[in-house]
Amino acid sequence: MAKNELADARKRLQKELSSASVDAHEPALALPRAKYREQVTADLVASLSGKARSYSEAFRKVDRLITVAASDVFGQLVAYGDPPVLPVSNLDLRGGEVTTVLFEVPDKFSLAVGCGNVVWLDDPLMTDAVQIGSLSMNWTSTGSGTLKLSALVLDATSDGWQPYRD
């Protein structure tokens, strides 16, 4: 049953993502064309049921893993070497489809962090590396400040990558 559902979905997707369909949505601009393809694919996967949907969603997770490992993390290692270790406070783990962590670091580390950077957090609760997704800076009237960051936890990186703690 799942195999038939996937075959039907492939046929629908082939039609909806044909050159003519994409051109009808947006004839020239690359980003809207790409967004259209992503949305059509996401909608189709969302319409699947049971094993067919699980099978399809597994590819999205694998794609994300490959992107993070081969592009994001490997690129940073080549360009900058080992990730820095950041002293953190107010650590807050958030579950969900992907685990994220919110934390603060002193403003003197502002040059060591940026969106996309991979870092180790100097906290015994966080043994895996993280990839920074967003940051904000806050200063007090005394001139001291903190960086508030949100990061994607790179699950099991401490298993395959000898962290700084060893």
PDB file of C-alpha atoms in Angstrom:
ATOM      1  CA  MET A   1       0.000   0.000   0.000  1.00  0.00           C
ATOM      2  CA  ALA A   2       2.766   2.507   0.947  1.00  0.00           C
ATOM      3  CA  LYS A   3       4.663   1.597  -2.208  1.00  0.00           C
ATOM      4  CA  ASN A   4       1.623   2.451  -4.351  1.00  0.00           C
ATOM      5  CA  GLU A   5       1.076   5.710  -2.461  1.00  0.00           C
ATOM      6  CA  LEU A   6       4.706   6.684  -3.067  1.00  0.00           C
ATOM      7  CA  ALA A   7       4.459   5.814  -6.765  1.00  0.00           C
ATOM      8  CA  ASP A   8       1.336   7.979  -7.107  1.00  0.00           C
ATOM      9  CA  ALA A   9       3.035  10.803  -5.214  1.00  0.00           C
ATOM     10  CA  ARG A  10       6.057  10.626  -7.511  1.00  0.00           C
ATOM     11  CA  LYS A  11       3.802  10.970 -10.558  1.00  0.00           C
ATOM     12  CA  ARG A  12       1.974  13.963  -9.025  1.00  0.00           C
ATOM     13  CA  LEU A  13       5.250  15.587  -8.059  1.00  0.00           C
ATOM     14  CA  GLN A  14       6.704  15.028 -11.524  1.00  0.00           C
ATOM     15  CA  LYS A  15       3.719  16.835 -13.030  1.00  0.00           C
ATOM     16  CA  GLU A  16       3.626  19.676 -10.472  1.00  0.00           C
ATOM     17  CA  LEU A  17       7.367  20.298 -10.750  1.00  0.00           C
ATOM     18  CA  SER A  18       7.566  20.115 -14.527  1.00  0.00           C
ATOM     19  CA  SER A  19       9.201  23.059 -16.282  1.00  0.00           C
ATOM     20  CA  ALA A  20       5.793  24.250 -17.492  1.00  0.00           C
ATOM     21  CA  SER A  21       4.304  24.221 -13.965  1.00  0.00           C
ATOM     22  CA  VAL A  22       7.264  26.017 -12.410  1.00  0.00           C
ATOM     23  CA  ASP A  23       7.301  28.553 -15.272  1.00  0.00           C
ATOM     24  CA  ALA A  24       3.586  29.188 -14.759  1.00  0.00           C
ATOM     25  CA  HIS A  25       4.253  29.959 -11.098  1.00  0.00           C
ATOM     26  CA  GLU A  26       7.356  32.123 -11.722  1.00  0.00           C
ATOM     27  CA  PRO A  27       8.911  32.472 -15.166  1.00  0.00           C
ATOM     28  CA  ALA A  28      12.306  33.970 -14.270  1.00  0.00           C
ATOM     29  CA  LEU A  29      13.293  34.542 -10.649  1.00  0.00           C
ATOM     30  CA  ALA A  30      15.349  31.712  -9.132  1.00  0.00           C
ATOM     31  CA  LEU A  31      14.442  32.133  -5.455  1.00  0.00           C
ATOM     32  CA  PRO A  32      10.648  32.128  -5.927  1.00  0.00           C
ATOM     33  CA  ARG A  33      11.020  29.138  -8.274  1.00  0.00           C
ATOM     34  CA  ALA A  34      13.020  27.249  -5.636  1.00  0.00           C
ATOM     35  CA  LYS A  35      10.548  28.213  -2.897  1.00  0.00           C
ATOM     36  CA  TYR A  36       7.688  26.951  -5.086  1.00  0.00           C
ATOM     37  CA  ARG A  37       9.432  23.594  -5.581  1.00  0.00           C
ATOM     38  CA  GLU A  38      10.079  23.280  -1.839  1.00  0.00           C
ATOM     39  CA  GLN A  39       6.463  24.136  -0.975  1.00  0.00           C
ATOM     40  CA  VAL A  40       4.974  21.738  -3.521  1.00  0.00           C
ATOM     41  CA  THR A  41       7.221  18.956  -2.227  1.00  0.00           C
ATOM     42  CA  ALA A  42       6.433  19.728   1.430  1.00  0.00           C
ATOM     43  CA  ASP A  43       2.694  19.795   0.712  1.00  0.00           C
ATOM     44  CA  LEU A  44       2.879  16.476  -1.095  1.00  0.00           C
ATOM     45  CA  VAL A  45       4.853  14.827   1.725  1.00  0.00           C
ATOM     46  CA  ALA A  46       2.355  16.223   4.245  1.00  0.00           C
ATOM     47  CA  SER A  47      -0.471  14.613   2.273  1.00  0.00           C
ATOM     48  CA  LEU A  48       1.073  11.147   2.571  1.00  0.00           C
ATOM     49  CA  SER A  49       0.081   8.743   5.315  1.00  0.00           C
ATOM     50  CA  GLY A  50       1.682   6.096   7.478  1.00  0.00           C
ATOM     51  CA  LYS A  51       4.793   4.391   6.190  1.00  0.00           C
ATOM     52  CA  ALA A  52       4.837   6.399   2.953  1.00  0.00           C
ATOM     53  CA  ARG A  53       5.047   9.637   4.901  1.00  0.00           C
ATOM     54  CA  SER A  54       7.670   8.297   7.323  1.00  0.00           C
ATOM     55  CA  TYR A  55       9.766   7.093   4.395  1.00  0.00           C
ATOM     56  CA  SER A  56       9.551  10.471   2.660  1.00  0.00           C
ATOM     57  CA  GLU A  57      10.295  12.487   5.790  1.00  0.00           C
ATOM     58  CA  ALA A  58      13.376  10.370   6.447  1.00  0.00           C
ATOM     59  CA  PHE A  59      14.937  11.831   3.297  1.00  0.00           C
ATOM     60  CA  ARG A  60      14.424  15.366   4.601  1.00  0.00           C
ATOM     61  CA  LYS A  61      16.218  14.443   7.806  1.00  0.00           C
ATOM     62  CA  VAL A  62      19.075  12.817   5.894  1.00  0.00           C
ATOM     63  CA  ASP A  63      19.345  15.876   3.635  1.00  0.00           C
ATOM     64  CA  ARG A  64      19.587  18.152   6.688  1.00  0.00           C
ATOM     65  CA  LEU A  65      22.221  15.903   8.269  1.00  0.00           C
ATOM     66  CA  ILE A  66      24.335  15.911   5.114  1.00  0.00           C
ATOM     67  CA  THR A  67      24.028  19.677   4.773  1.00  0.00           C
ATOM     68  CA  VAL A  68      25.057  20.298   8.374  1.00  0.00           C
ATOM     69  CA  ALA A  69      27.926  17.780   8.373  1.00  0.00           C
ATOM     70  CA  ALA A  70      29.389  18.146   4.901  1.00  0.00           C
ATOM     71  CA  SER A  71      28.788  21.812   4.279  1.00  0.00           C
ATOM     72  CA  ASP A  72      28.362  23.738   7.513  1.00  0.00           C
ATOM     73  CA  VAL A  73      30.607  21.893   9.970  1.00  0.00           C
ATOM     74  CA  PHE A  74      33.261  20.711   7.537  1.00  0.00           C
ATOM     75  CA  GLY A  75      33.472  24.175   5.976  1.00  0.00           C
ATOM     76  CA  GLN A  76      34.064  25.788   9.346  1.00  0.00           C
ATOM     77  CA  LEU A  77      36.698  23.226  10.311  1.00  0.00           C
ATOM     78  CA  VAL A  78      38.591  23.817   7.080  1.00  0.00           C
ATOM     79  CA  ALA A  79      38.409  27.598   7.383  1.00  0.00           C
ATOM     80  CA  TYR A  80      38.872  28.099  11.124  1.00  0.00           C
ATOM     81  CA  GLY A  81      40.074  24.869  12.735  1.00  0.00           C
ATOM     82  CA  ASP A  82      38.589  23.408  15.895  1.00  0.00           C
ATOM     83  CA  PRO A  83      35.519  25.160  17.280  1.00  0.00           C
ATOM     84  CA  PRO A  84      36.087  27.523  20.190  1.00  0.00           C
ATOM     85  CA  VAL A  85      34.908  26.747  23.704  1.00  0.00           C
ATOM     86  CA  LEU A  86      32.477  29.308  25.109  1.00  0.00           C
ATOM     87  CA  PRO A  87      31.711  29.903  28.781  1.00  0.00           C
ATOM     88  CA  VAL A  88      27.938  29.906  29.045  1.00  0.00           C
ATOM     89  CA  SER A  89      25.203  30.806  31.482  1.00  0.00           C
ATOM     90  CA  ASN A  90      21.416  30.467  31.547  1.00  0.00           C
ATOM     91  CA  LEU A  91      21.490  27.280  29.488  1.00  0.00           C
ATOM     92  CA  ASP A  92      18.018  26.228  28.310  1.00  0.00           C
ATOM     93  CA  LEU A  93      17.522  23.058  26.229  1.00  0.00           C
ATOM     94  CA  ARG A  94      14.514  22.942  23.921  1.00  0.00           C
ATOM     95  CA  GLY A  95      13.245  19.677  22.489  1.00  0.00           C
ATOM     96  CA  GLY A  96      11.255  19.108  19.349  1.00  0.00           C
ATOM     97  CA  GLU A  97      12.106  17.674  15.968  1.00  0.00           C
ATOM     98  CA  VAL A  98      15.602  19.081  16.423  1.00  0.00           C
ATOM     99  CA  THR A  99      17.097  19.944  19.791  1.00  0.00           C
ATOM    100  CA  THR A 100      18.043  23.560  20.266  1.00  0.00           C
ATOM    101  CA  VAL A 101      19.701  25.303  23.151  1.00  0.00           C
ATOM    102  CA  LEU A 102      19.442  28.892  24.344  1.00  0.00           C
ATOM    103  CA  PHE A 103      22.324  30.365  26.304  1.00  0.00           C
ATOM    104  CA  GLU A 104      24.247  33.523  27.124  1.00  0.00           C
ATOM    105  CA  VAL A 105      27.941  34.373  26.818  1.00  0.00           C
ATOM    106  CA  PRO A 106      29.818  37.493  27.943  1.00  0.00           C
ATOM    107  CA  ASP A 107      30.096  40.196  25.275  1.00  0.00           C
ATOM    108  CA  LYS A 108      33.902  39.832  25.160  1.00  0.00           C
ATOM    109  CA  PHE A 109      33.269  36.679  23.076  1.00  0.00           C
ATOM    110  CA  SER A 110      31.346  38.574  20.378  1.00  0.00           C
ATOM    111  CA  LEU A 111      34.152  38.094  17.855  1.00  0.00           C
ATOM    112  CA  ALA A 112      34.178  34.334  18.439  1.00  0.00           C
ATOM    113  CA  VAL A 113      30.522  33.790  17.593  1.00  0.00           C
ATOM    114  CA  GLY A 114      28.402  34.317  14.537  1.00  0.00           C
ATOM    115  CA  CYS A 115      25.436  32.670  12.912  1.00  0.00           C
ATOM    116  CA  GLY A 116      26.461  29.339  11.439  1.00  0.00           C
ATOM    117  CA  ASN A 117      29.527  28.939  13.660  1.00  0.00           C
ATOM    118  CA  VAL A 118      30.071  25.642  15.430  1.00  0.00           C
ATOM    119  CA  VAL A 119      31.152  25.907  19.076  1.00  0.00           C
ATOM    120  CA  TRP A 120      31.552  23.816  22.195  1.00  0.00           C
ATOM    121  CA  LEU A 121      29.719  25.012  25.304  1.00  0.00           C
ATOM    122  CA  ASP A 122      31.616  24.915  28.584  1.00  0.00           C
ATOM    123  CA  ASP A 123      28.826  23.316  30.562  1.00  0.00           C
ATOM    124  CA  PRO A 124      28.660  19.716  31.831  1.00  0.00           C
ATOM    125  CA  LEU A 125      25.057  19.376  30.619  1.00  0.00           C
ATOM    126  CA  MET A 126      26.026  20.064  27.009  1.00  0.00           C
ATOM    127  CA  THR A 127      28.551  17.523  25.733  1.00  0.00           C
ATOM    128  CA  ASP A 128      27.751  17.897  22.020  1.00  0.00           C
ATOM    129  CA  ALA A 129      28.863  20.732  19.781  1.00  0.00           C
ATOM    130  CA  VAL A 130      26.260  23.270  18.669  1.00  0.00           C
ATOM    131  CA  GLN A 131      25.736  25.380  15.557  1.00  0.00           C
ATOM    132  CA  ILE A 132      24.686  28.951  16.276  1.00  0.00           C
ATOM    133  CA  GLY A 133      21.420  29.907  14.619  1.00  0.00           C
ATOM    134  CA  SER A 134      20.717  33.356  16.032  1.00  0.00           C
ATOM    135  CA  LEU A 135      22.170  35.890  18.403  1.00  0.00           C
ATOM    136  CA  SER A 136      21.275  39.155  20.040  1.00  0.00           C
ATOM    137  CA  MET A 137      23.415  41.572  22.017  1.00  0.00           C
ATOM    138  CA  ASN A 138      22.326  43.283  25.217  1.00  0.00           C
ATOM    139  CA  TRP A 139      24.211  45.998  27.095  1.00  0.00           C
ATOM    140  CA  THR A 140      23.527  47.428  30.512  1.00  0.00           C
ATOM    141  CA  SER A 141      23.864  51.071  31.479  1.00  0.00           C
ATOM    142  CA  THR A 142      27.236  50.225  33.024  1.00  0.00           C
ATOM    143  CA  GLY A 143      28.602  49.204  29.646  1.00  0.00           C
ATOM    144  CA  SER A 144      28.774  45.468  30.305  1.00  0.00           C
ATOM    145  CA  GLY A 145      26.881  43.174  28.042  1.00  0.00           C
ATOM    146  CA  THR A 146      25.866  39.663  27.160  1.00  0.00           C
ATOM    147  CA  LEU A 147      25.191  37.807  23.975  1.00  0.00           C
ATOM    148  CA  LYS A 148      22.027  35.732  23.891  1.00  0.00           C
ATOM    149  CA  LEU A 149      22.298  32.867  21.454  1.00  0.00           C
ATOM    150  CA  SER A 150      20.177  30.087  20.062  1.00  0.00           C
ATOM    151  CA  ALA A 151      21.881  27.039  18.583  1.00  0.00           C
ATOM    152  CA  LEU A 152      21.135  23.688  16.991  1.00  0.00           C
ATOM    153  CA  VAL A 153      22.536  20.794  19.006  1.00  0.00           C
ATOM    154  CA  LEU A 154      24.685  18.623  16.758  1.00  0.00           C
ATOM    155  CA  ASP A 155      23.556  15.316  18.234  1.00  0.00           C
ATOM    156  CA  ALA A 156      26.219  12.722  19.055  1.00  0.00           C
ATOM    157  CA  THR A 157      29.133  14.923  17.969  1.00  0.00           C
ATOM    158  CA  SER A 158      30.847  14.132  21.256  1.00  0.00           C
ATOM    159  CA  ASP A 159      30.714  10.428  20.311  1.00  0.00           C
ATOM    160  CA  GLY A 160      32.478  10.769  16.982  1.00  0.00           C
ATOM    161  CA  TRP A 161      34.512  13.907  17.566  1.00  0.00           C
ATOM    162  CA  GLN A 162      36.794  14.099  20.520  1.00  0.00           C
ATOM    163  CA  PRO A 163      35.554  17.167  22.351  1.00  0.00           C
ATOM    164  CA  TYR A 164      37.832  19.634  24.046  1.00  0.00           C
ATOM    165  CA  ARG A 165      37.086  18.035  27.434  1.00  0.00           C
ATOM    166  CA  ASP A 166      39.135  14.889  26.702  1.00  0.00           C
TER     167      ASP A 166
END
